[in-house]
Coordinates of C-alpha atoms and ligand atoms in Angstrom, one line a residue:
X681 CA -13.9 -4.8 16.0
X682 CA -12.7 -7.5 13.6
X683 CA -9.1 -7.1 13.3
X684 CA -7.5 -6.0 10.1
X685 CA -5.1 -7.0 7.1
X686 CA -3.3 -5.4 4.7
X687 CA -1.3 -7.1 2.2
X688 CA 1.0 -5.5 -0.7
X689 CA 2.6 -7.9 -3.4
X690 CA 6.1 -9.0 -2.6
X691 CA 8.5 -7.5 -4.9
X692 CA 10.8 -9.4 -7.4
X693 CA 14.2 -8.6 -6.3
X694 CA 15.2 -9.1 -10.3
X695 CA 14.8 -5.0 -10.1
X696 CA 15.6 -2.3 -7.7
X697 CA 12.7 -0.5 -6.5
X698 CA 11.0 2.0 -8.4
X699 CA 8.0 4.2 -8.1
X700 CA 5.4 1.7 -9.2
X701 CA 6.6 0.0 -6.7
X702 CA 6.2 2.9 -3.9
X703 CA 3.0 3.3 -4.5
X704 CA 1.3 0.4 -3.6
X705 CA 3.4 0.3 -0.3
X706 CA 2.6 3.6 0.5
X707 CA -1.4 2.9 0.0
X708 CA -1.2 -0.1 1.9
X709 CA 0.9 2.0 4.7
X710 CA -1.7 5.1 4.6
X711 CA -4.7 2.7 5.1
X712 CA -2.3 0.7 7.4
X713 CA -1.8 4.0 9.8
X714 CA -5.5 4.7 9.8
X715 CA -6.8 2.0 11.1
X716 CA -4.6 1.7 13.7
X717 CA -4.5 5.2 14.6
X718 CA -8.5 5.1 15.0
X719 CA -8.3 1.8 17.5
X720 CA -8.2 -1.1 15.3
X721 CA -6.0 -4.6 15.5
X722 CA -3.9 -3.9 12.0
X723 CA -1.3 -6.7 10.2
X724 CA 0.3 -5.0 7.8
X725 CA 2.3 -7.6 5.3
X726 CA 4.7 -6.4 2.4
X727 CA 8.0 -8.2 1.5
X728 CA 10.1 -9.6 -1.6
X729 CA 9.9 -12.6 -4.4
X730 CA 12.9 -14.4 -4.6
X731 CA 12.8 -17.3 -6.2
X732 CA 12.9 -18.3 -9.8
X733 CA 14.9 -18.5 -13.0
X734 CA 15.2 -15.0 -13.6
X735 CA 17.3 -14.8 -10.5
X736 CA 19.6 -17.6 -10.8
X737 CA 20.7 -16.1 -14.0
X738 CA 20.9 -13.0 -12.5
X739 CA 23.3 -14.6 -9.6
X740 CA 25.5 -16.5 -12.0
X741 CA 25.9 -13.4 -14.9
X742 CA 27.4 -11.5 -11.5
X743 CA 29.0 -14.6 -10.3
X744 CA 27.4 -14.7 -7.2
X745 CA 24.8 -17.5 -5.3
X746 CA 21.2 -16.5 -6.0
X747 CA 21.1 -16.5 -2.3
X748 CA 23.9 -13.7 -2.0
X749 CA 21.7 -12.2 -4.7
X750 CA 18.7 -11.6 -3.2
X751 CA 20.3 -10.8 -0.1
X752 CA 22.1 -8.1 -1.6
X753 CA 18.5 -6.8 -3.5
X754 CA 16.6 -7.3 -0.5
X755 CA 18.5 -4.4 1.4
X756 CA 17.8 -1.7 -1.4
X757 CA 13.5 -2.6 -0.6
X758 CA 14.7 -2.6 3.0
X759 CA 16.2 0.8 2.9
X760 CA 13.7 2.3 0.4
X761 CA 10.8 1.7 2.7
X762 CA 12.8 2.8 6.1
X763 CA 13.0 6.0 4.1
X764 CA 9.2 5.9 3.4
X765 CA 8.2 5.8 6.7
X766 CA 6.9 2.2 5.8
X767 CA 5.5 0.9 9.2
X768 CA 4.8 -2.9 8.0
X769 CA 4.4 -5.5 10.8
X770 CA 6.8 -8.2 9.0
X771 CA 8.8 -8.0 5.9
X772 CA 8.7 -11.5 4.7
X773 CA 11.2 -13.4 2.2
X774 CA 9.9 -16.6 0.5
X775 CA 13.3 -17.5 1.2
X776 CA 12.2 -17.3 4.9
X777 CA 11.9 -21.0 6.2
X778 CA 9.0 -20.6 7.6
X779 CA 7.5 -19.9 4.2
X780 CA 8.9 -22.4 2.7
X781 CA 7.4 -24.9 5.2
X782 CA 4.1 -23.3 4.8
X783 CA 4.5 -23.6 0.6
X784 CA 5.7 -27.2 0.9
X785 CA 2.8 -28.4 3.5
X786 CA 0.7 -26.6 1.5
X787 CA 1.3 -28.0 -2.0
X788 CA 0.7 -31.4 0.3
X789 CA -2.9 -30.7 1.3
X790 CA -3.6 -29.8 -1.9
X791 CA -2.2 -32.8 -3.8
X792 CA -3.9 -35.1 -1.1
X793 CA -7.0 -33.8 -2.1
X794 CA -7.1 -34.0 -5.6
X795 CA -6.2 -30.5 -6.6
X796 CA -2.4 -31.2 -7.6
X797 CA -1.1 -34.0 -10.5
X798 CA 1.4 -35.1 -12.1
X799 CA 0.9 -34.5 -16.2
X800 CA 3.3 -33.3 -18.6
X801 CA 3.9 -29.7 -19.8
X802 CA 4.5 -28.8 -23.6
X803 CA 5.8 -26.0 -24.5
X804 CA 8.8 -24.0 -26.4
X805 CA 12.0 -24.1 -25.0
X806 CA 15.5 -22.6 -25.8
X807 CA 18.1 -25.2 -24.4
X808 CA 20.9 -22.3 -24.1
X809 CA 18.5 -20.2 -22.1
X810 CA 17.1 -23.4 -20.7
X811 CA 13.8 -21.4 -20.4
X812 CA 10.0 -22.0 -21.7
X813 CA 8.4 -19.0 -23.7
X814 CA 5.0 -18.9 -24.9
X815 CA 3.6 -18.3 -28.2
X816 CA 3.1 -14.5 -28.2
X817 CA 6.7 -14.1 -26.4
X818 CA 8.5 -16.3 -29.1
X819 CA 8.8 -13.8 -32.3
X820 CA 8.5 -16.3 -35.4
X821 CA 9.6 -19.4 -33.2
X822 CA 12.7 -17.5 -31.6
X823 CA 13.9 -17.2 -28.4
X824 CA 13.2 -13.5 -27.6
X825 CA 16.3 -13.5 -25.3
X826 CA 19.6 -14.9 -27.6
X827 CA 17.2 -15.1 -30.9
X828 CA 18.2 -18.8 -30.9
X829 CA 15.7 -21.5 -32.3
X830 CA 13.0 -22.5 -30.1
X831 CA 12.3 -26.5 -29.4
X832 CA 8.6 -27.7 -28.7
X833 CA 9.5 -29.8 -25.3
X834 CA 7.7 -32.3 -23.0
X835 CA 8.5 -32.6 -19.8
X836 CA 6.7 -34.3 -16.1
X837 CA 5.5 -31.5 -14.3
X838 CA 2.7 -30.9 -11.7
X839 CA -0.5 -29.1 -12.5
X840 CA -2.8 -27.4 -10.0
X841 CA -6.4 -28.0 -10.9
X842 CA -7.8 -24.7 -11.6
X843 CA -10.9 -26.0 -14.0
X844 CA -12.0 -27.6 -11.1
X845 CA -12.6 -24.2 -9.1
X846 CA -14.8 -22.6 -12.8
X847 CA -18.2 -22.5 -11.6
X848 CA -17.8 -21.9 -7.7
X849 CA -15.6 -18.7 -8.7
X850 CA -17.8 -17.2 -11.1
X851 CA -20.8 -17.4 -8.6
X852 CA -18.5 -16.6 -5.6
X853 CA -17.7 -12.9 -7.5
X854 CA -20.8 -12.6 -8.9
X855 CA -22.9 -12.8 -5.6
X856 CA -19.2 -10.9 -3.6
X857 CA -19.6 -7.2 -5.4
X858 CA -16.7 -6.2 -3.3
X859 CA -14.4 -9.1 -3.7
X860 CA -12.6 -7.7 -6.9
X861 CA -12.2 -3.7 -6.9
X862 CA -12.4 -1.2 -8.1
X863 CA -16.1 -2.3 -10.1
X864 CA -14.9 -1.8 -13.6
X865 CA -12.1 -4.5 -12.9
X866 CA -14.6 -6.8 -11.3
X867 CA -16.1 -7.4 -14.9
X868 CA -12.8 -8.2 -16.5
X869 CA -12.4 -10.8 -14.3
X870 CA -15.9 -12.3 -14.8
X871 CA -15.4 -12.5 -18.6
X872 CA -12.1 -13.8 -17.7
X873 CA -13.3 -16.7 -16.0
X874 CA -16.3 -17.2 -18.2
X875 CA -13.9 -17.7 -21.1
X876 CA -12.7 -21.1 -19.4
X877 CA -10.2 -21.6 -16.9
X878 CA -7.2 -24.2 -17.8
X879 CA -5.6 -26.5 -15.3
X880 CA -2.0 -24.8 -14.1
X881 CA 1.3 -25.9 -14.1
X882 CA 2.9 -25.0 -11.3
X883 CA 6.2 -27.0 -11.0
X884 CA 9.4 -26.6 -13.3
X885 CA 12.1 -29.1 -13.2
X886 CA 15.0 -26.9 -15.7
X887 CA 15.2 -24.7 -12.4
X888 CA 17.4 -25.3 -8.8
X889 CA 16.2 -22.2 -7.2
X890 CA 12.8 -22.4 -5.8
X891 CA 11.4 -24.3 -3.2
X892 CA 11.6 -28.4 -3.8
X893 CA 8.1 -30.2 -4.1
X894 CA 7.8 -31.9 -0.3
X895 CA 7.5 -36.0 -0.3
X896 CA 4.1 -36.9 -1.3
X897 CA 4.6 -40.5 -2.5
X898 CA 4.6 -40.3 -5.7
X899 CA 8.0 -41.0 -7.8
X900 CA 9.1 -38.7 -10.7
X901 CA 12.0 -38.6 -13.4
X902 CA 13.2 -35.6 -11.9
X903 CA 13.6 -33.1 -9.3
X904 CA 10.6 -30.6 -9.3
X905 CA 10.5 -27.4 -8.3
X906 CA 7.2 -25.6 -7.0
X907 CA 6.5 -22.1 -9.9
X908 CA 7.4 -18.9 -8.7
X909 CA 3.7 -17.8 -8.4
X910 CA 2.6 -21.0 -7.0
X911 CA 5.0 -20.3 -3.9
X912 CA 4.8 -16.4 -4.1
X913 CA 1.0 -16.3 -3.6
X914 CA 1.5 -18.4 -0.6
X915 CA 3.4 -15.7 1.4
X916 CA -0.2 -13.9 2.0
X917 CA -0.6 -17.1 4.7
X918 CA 2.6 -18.0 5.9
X919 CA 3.4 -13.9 6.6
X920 CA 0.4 -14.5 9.3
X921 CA 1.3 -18.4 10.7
X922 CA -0.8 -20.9 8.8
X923 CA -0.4 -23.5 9.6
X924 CA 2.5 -22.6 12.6
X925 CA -0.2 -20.2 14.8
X926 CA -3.8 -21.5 14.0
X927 CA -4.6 -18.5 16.4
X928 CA -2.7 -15.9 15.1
X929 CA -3.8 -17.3 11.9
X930 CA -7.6 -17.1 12.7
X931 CA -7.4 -13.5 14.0
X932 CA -6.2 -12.1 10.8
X933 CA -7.9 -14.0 7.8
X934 CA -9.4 -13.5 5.8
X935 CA -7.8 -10.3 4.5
X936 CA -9.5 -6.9 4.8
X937 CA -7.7 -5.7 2.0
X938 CA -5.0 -7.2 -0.6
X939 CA -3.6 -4.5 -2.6
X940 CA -1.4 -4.7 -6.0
X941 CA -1.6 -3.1 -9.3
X942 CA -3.9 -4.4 -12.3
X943 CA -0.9 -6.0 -13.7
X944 CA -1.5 -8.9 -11.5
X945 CA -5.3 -9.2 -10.7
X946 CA -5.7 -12.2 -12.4
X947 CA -3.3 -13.7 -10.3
X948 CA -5.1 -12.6 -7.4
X949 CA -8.4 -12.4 -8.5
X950 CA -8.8 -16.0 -9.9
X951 CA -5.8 -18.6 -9.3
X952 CA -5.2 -16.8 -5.8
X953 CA -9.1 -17.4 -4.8
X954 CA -9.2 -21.0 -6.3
X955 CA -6.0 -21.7 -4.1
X956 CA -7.7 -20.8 -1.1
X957 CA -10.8 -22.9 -2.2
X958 CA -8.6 -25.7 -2.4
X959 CA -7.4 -25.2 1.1
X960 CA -11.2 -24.5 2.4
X961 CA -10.4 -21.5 3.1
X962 CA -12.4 -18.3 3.3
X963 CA -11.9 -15.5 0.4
X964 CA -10.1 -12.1 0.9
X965 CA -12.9 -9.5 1.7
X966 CA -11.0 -7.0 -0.8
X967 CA -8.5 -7.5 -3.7
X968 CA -7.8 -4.5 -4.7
X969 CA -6.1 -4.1 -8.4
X970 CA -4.9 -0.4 -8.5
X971 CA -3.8 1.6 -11.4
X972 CA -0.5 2.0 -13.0
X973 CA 1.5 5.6 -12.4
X974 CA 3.1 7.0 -15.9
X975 CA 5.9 9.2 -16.0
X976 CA 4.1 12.5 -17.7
X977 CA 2.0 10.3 -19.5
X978 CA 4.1 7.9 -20.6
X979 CA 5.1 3.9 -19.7
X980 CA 8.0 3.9 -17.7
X981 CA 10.3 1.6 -19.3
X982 CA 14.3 0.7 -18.7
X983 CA 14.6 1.3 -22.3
X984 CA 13.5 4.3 -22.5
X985 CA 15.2 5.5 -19.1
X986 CA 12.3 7.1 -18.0
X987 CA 11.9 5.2 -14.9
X988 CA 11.3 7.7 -11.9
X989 CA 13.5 6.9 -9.0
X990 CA 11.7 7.5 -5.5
X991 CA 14.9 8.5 -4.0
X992 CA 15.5 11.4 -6.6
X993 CA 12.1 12.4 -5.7
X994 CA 12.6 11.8 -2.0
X995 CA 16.0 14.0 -2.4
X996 CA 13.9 16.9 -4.2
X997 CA 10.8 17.3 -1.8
X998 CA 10.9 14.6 1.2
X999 CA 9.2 11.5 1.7
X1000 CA 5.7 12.8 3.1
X1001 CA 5.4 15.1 -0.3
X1002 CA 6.2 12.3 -2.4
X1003 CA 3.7 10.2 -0.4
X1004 CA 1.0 12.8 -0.5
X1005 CA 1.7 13.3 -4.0
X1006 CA 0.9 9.7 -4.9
X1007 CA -2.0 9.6 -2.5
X1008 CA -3.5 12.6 -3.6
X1009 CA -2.8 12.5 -7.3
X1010 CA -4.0 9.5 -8.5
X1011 CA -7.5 8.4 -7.8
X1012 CA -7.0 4.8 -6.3
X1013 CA -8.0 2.7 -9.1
X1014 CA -7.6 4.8 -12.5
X1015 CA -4.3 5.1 -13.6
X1016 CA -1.7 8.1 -12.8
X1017 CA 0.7 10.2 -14.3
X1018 CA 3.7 11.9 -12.3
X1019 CA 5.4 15.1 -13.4
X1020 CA 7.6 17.7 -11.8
X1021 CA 5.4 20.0 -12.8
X1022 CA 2.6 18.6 -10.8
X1023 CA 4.7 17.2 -8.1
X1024 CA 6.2 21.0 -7.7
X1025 CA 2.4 22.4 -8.0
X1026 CA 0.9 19.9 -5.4
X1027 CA 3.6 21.0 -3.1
X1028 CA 3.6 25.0 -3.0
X1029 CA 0.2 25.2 -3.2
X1030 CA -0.6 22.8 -0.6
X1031 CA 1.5 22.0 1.4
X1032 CA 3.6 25.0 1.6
X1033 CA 0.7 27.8 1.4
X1034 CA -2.1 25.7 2.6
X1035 CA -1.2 23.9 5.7
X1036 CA 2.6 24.7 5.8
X1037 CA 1.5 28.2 6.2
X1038 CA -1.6 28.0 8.1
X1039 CA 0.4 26.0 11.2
X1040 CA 3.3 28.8 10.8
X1041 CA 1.1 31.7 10.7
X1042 CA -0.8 30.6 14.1
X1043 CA 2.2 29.7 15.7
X1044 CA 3.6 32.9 15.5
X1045 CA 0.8 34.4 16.2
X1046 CA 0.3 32.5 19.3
X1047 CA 4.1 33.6 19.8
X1048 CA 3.5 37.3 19.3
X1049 CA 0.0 37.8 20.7
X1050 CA 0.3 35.5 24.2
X1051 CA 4.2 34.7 24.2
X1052 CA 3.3 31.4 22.8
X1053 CA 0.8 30.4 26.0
X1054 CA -3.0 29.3 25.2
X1055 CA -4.9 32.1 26.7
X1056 CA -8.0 32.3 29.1
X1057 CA -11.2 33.3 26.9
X1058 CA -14.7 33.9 27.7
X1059 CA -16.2 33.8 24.6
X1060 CA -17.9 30.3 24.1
X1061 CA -19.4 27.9 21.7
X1062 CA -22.8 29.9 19.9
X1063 CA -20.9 33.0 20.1
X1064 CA -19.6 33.5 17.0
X1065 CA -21.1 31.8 13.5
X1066 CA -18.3 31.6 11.5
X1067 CA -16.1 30.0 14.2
X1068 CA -18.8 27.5 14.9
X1069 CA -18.8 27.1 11.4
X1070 CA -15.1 26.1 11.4
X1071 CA -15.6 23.6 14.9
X1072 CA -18.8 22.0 12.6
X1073 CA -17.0 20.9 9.8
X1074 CA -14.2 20.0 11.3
X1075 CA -15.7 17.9 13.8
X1076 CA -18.0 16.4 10.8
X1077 CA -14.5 15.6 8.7
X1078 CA -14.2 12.4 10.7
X1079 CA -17.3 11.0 10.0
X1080 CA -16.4 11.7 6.0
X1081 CA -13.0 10.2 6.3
X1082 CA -14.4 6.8 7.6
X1083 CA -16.8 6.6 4.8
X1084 CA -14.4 7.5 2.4
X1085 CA -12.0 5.3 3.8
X1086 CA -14.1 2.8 4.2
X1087 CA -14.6 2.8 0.3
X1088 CA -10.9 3.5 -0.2
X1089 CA -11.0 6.7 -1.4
X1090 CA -8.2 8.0 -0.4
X1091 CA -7.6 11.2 -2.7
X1092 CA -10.9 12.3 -1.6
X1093 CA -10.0 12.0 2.4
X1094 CA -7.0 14.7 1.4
X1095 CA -9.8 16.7 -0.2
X1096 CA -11.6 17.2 2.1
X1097 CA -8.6 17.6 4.7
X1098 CA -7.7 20.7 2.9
X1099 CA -11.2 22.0 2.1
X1100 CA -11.0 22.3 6.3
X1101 CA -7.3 23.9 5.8
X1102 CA -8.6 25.9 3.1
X1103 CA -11.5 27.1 5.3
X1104 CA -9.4 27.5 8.4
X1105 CA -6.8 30.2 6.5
X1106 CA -10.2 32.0 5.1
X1107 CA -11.3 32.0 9.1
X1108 CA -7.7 33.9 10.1
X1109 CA -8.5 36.7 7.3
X1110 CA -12.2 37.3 8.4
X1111 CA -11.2 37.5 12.0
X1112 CA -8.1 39.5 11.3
X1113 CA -6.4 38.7 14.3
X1114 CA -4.1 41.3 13.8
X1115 CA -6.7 43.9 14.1
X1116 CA -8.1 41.9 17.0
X1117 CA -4.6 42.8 18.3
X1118 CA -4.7 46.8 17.6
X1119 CA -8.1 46.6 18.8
X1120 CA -6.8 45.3 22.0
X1121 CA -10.2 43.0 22.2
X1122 CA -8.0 39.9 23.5
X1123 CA -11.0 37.9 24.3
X1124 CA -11.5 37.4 21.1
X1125 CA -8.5 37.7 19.5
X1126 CA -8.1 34.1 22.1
X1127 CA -11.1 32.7 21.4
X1128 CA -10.3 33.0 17.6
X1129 CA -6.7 31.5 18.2
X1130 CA -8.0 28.8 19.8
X1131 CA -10.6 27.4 17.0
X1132 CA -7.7 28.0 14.7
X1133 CA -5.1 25.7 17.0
X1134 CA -8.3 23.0 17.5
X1135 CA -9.0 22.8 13.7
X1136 CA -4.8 22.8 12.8
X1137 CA -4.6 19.9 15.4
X1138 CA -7.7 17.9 13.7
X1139 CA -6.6 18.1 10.1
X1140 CA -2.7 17.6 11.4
X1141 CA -4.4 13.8 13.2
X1142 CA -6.3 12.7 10.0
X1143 CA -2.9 13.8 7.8
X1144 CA -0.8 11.4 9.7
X1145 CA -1.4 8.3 7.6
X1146 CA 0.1 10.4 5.0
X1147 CA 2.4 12.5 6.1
X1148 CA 3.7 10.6 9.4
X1149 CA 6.5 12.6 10.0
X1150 CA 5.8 15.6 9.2
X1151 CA 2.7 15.5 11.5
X1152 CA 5.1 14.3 14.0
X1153 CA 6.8 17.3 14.0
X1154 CA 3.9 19.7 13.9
X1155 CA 2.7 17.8 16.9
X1156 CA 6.0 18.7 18.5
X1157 CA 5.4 22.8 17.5
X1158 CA 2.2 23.0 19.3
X1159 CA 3.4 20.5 22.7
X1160 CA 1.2 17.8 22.2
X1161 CA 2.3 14.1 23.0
X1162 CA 0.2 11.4 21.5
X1163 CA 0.7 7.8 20.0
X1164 CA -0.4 7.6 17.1
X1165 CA -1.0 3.8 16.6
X1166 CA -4.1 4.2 18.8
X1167 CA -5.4 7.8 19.7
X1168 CA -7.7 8.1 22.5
X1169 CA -11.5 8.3 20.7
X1170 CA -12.0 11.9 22.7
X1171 CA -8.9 13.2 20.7
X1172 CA -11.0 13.5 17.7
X1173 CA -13.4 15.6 19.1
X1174 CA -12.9 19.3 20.0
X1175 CA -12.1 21.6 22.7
X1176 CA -8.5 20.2 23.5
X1177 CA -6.4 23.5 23.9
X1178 CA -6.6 24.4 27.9
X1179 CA -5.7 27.5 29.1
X1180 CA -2.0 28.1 30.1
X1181 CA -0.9 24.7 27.7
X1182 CA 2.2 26.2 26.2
X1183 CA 3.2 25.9 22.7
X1184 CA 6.4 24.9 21.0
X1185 CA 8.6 27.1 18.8
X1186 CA 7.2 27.5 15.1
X1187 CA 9.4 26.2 12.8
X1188 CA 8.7 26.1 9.0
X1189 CA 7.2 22.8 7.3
X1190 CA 7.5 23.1 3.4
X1191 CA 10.0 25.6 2.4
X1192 CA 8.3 26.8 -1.5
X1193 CA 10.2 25.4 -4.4
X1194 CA 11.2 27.5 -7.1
Ligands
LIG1212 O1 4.5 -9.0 -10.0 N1 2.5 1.8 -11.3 O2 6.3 -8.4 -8.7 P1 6.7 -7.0 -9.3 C1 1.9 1.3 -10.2 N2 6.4 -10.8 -7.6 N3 2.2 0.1 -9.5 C2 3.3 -0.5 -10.1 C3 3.9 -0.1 -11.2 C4 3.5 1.1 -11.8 N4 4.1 1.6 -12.9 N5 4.9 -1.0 -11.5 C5 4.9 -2.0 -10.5 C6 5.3 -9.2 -9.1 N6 3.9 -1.7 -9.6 C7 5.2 -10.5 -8.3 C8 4.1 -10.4 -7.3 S1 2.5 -11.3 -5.3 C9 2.1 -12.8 -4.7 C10 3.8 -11.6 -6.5 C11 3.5 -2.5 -8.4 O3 8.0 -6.7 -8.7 C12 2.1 -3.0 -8.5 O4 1.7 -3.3 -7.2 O5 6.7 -7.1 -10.8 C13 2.4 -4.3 -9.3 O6 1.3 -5.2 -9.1 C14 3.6 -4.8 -8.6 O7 4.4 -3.6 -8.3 C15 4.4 -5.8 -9.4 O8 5.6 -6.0 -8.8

């Protein structure tokens, strides 16, 4: 099985984490658990963008080093994500030396072969601000920032030769249907590239904090310093050696999947790919440009204080709610809204009276009917329709999971968990159990009790990428020790429960919110 990664942008540390944020962390995390929950070899990248102008202006309005900055950001991602259950394999920095290295050797190679020169860039520039805007961010020639008069400037800078790529990108995602997803994104970025692709700068001399262009034998007026993007997009190969680990390396690229919102897909879609061209390297199997999440309908914007933050959410209904919600809420792809409303919906109704219920209602059954003990039955398999309609569908759920998976659909895998969870409740009211009980007929009343404790353990197993925790503990109620980061392939099938295996004390899962 070829081994997998799973990349997430790395976060500007200019901000503090926010939902948007989440989300892409907690997709890559879901699909993350998955894969290595069902036996697979899984590199799971996220981490923070810290260089740039933005930041050194941040540092100096709080009168600290950009490097005591970021350090101080970095921690709130940090802590966010330990909250999150985020289970990445490295957190990188592009303030880690090794990425540095890798940028520097990198923008080497390239300029050896022909793919980096020196030219000069043009463009307006507020000397207070000492930054460059373009035309649509300058209102009527000013700087959008103090208001200030913008200057036309030239300055020496370095340019990455993205023309050359053109042709070799537009045939490599026209014949690649599942390079750029979803589909409907996939054609932006066609027309993008059809409409010409211009050389990039990707140095800047008016900053100090970013990453200095390595020797290359070529003498300049001034210092350079390598673009934010130039340097960010770069972390996708140190995060995994190049360049350090050439085996390591080789195991892991190219990329299953590489994950970020549409804001960015040209970035990863078309300089990203070129990049990589340059470095004869092969393409990501997936880039991925998800949707943006609203809050109830709206752009979340400081200005209008409506940005949502995770930890209020967290606070209100726990981190595996909140990374159901997103998972099951908005189709991966099209955009999302959140609201309390649904957010408060999504977790009585299925979490609390759905599965919460369902796990709390067997247990205690289990507890009332045989003290909490898996009993001996002698009904089998063929004996009772409905029950082996239960096993069936169950049993079939993984085979749907990997397809949908497999296409990345993740809010349909959670639909189809809970059509089993669904199904399983409707089992418990045709059997009755309780009448079972009055009836004294404890065969059955077992044999019932057991398909009910085989399907909760099934839908519990494919839930974990969501809701690790949680599942954790309902693994815990019903006494069963397994390691999630690779489950034994006879797990997923039936037929677990053993006669005399005791169970744990049922405790409830998602107390209803009012
Ligand atoms: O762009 N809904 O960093 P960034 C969904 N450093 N996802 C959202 C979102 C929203 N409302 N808002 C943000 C950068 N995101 C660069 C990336 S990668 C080499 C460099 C998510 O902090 C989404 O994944 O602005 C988006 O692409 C990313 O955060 C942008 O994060």
């Amino acid at each position: 099985m070829k081994p997998i990664y799973i990349t997430t942008p790395i976060y500007y540390v200019n901000d503090v984490p926010h939902i948007g944020h989440s989300y892409t962390t907690i997709l890559a995390d879901i699909l993350s658990r998955y894969y290595k929950m069902t036996g697979h070899n899984v590199f799971f990248l996220t981490g923070t963008d810290e260089h740039g102008q933005k930041i050194e202006k941040a540092a100096e309005a709080k009168g600290l080093s950009p490097q005591e900055l970021v350090d101080q950001v970095v921690l709130r991602f940090r802590a966010l994500w330990d909250v999150l259950n985020i289970s990445c394999d490295r957190f990188i920095r592009t303030t880690d030396p090794d990425h540095k290295k890798v940028v520097q050797d990198v923008f080497k190679r390239v300029f050896d072969k022909g793919y980096i020169y020196l030219g000069e860039y043009a463009g307006l520039y507020c000397r207070p601000c000492e930054t460059y805007y373009t035309e649509t961010q300058a209102e009527n020639g000013l700087c959008p920032e103090c208001k200030r008069e913008l200057t036309l400037l030239k300055e020496e800078a370095f340019f990455f030769r993205l023309s050359a790529f053109e042709s070799n990108l537009l045939e490599y995602v026209e014949k690649s249907p599942e390079f750029v997803l979803p589909l409907t994104r996939r054609n932006e970025v066609m027309s993008f590239i059809r409409s010409g692709l211009n050389d990039l700068c990707i140095t800047r001399s008016a900053i100090n904090w970013g990453i200095e262009i390595p020797e290359i034998g070529v003498v300049t007026k001034q210092k350079h310093y390598i673009y934010v993007w130039f340097d960010a997009l770069l972390n996708y190969l140190s995060g995994i050696k190049y360049g350090q680990d050439p085996e390591f390396f080789r195991q892991y690229w190219p990329a299953t999947i590489q994950l970020l919102g549409k804001d960015i897909l040209k970035f990863h879609a078309v300089i990203w790919p070129a990049m990589l061209m340059a470095l004869d390297l092969p393409l990501p199997e997936h880039v991925f440009g998800h949707g943006f999440i609203y809050q109830s309908g709206e752009k979340m914007s400081k200005s209008k204080g409506n940005v949502l933050d995770p930890y209020v959410l967290i606070e209100s209904y726990g981190a595996d709610a909140f990374r159901y919600f997103l998972a099951r809420e908005v189709v991966m792809g099209l955009d999302g809204s959140y609201s309390d409303e649904n957010m408060k919906q999504r977790f009585n109704s299925d979490l609390a009276n759905d599965w919460g219920n369902l796990i709390n209602r067997t247990l205690n059954m289990m507890k009332q009917y045989f003290d909490g003990v898996v009993p001996q039955t002698e009904m089998v398999f063929g004996f009772d329709e409905s029950a082996d309609g239960l096993r069936s569908t169950a049993v079939l759920l993984f085979d749907k999971i990997k397809e949908l998976m497999g296409e990345f659909k993740l809010s349909h895998v959670l639909e189809e968990i809970f059509l089993v969870i669904r199904q399983s409740n409707k089992y418990i009211e045709d059997q009755a159990p309780w009448v079972l009980a009055k009836k004294g007929d404890i065969d059955r009343l077992g044999y019932v009790m057991i398909q009910v404790l085989e399907a909760i353990r099934l839908v519990s197993l494919f839930l974990f990428p969501f809701m690790p925790s949680t599942v954790e503990r309902v693994y815990k109620q019903l006494q069963i020790s397994v390691d999630f980061t690779h489950v034994d392939p006879l797990f997923f099938d039936w037929d677990y429960f053993k006669p005399s295996m005791s169970l744990g004390e049922p405790e409830p899962l998602f107390p209803r919110k009012i």
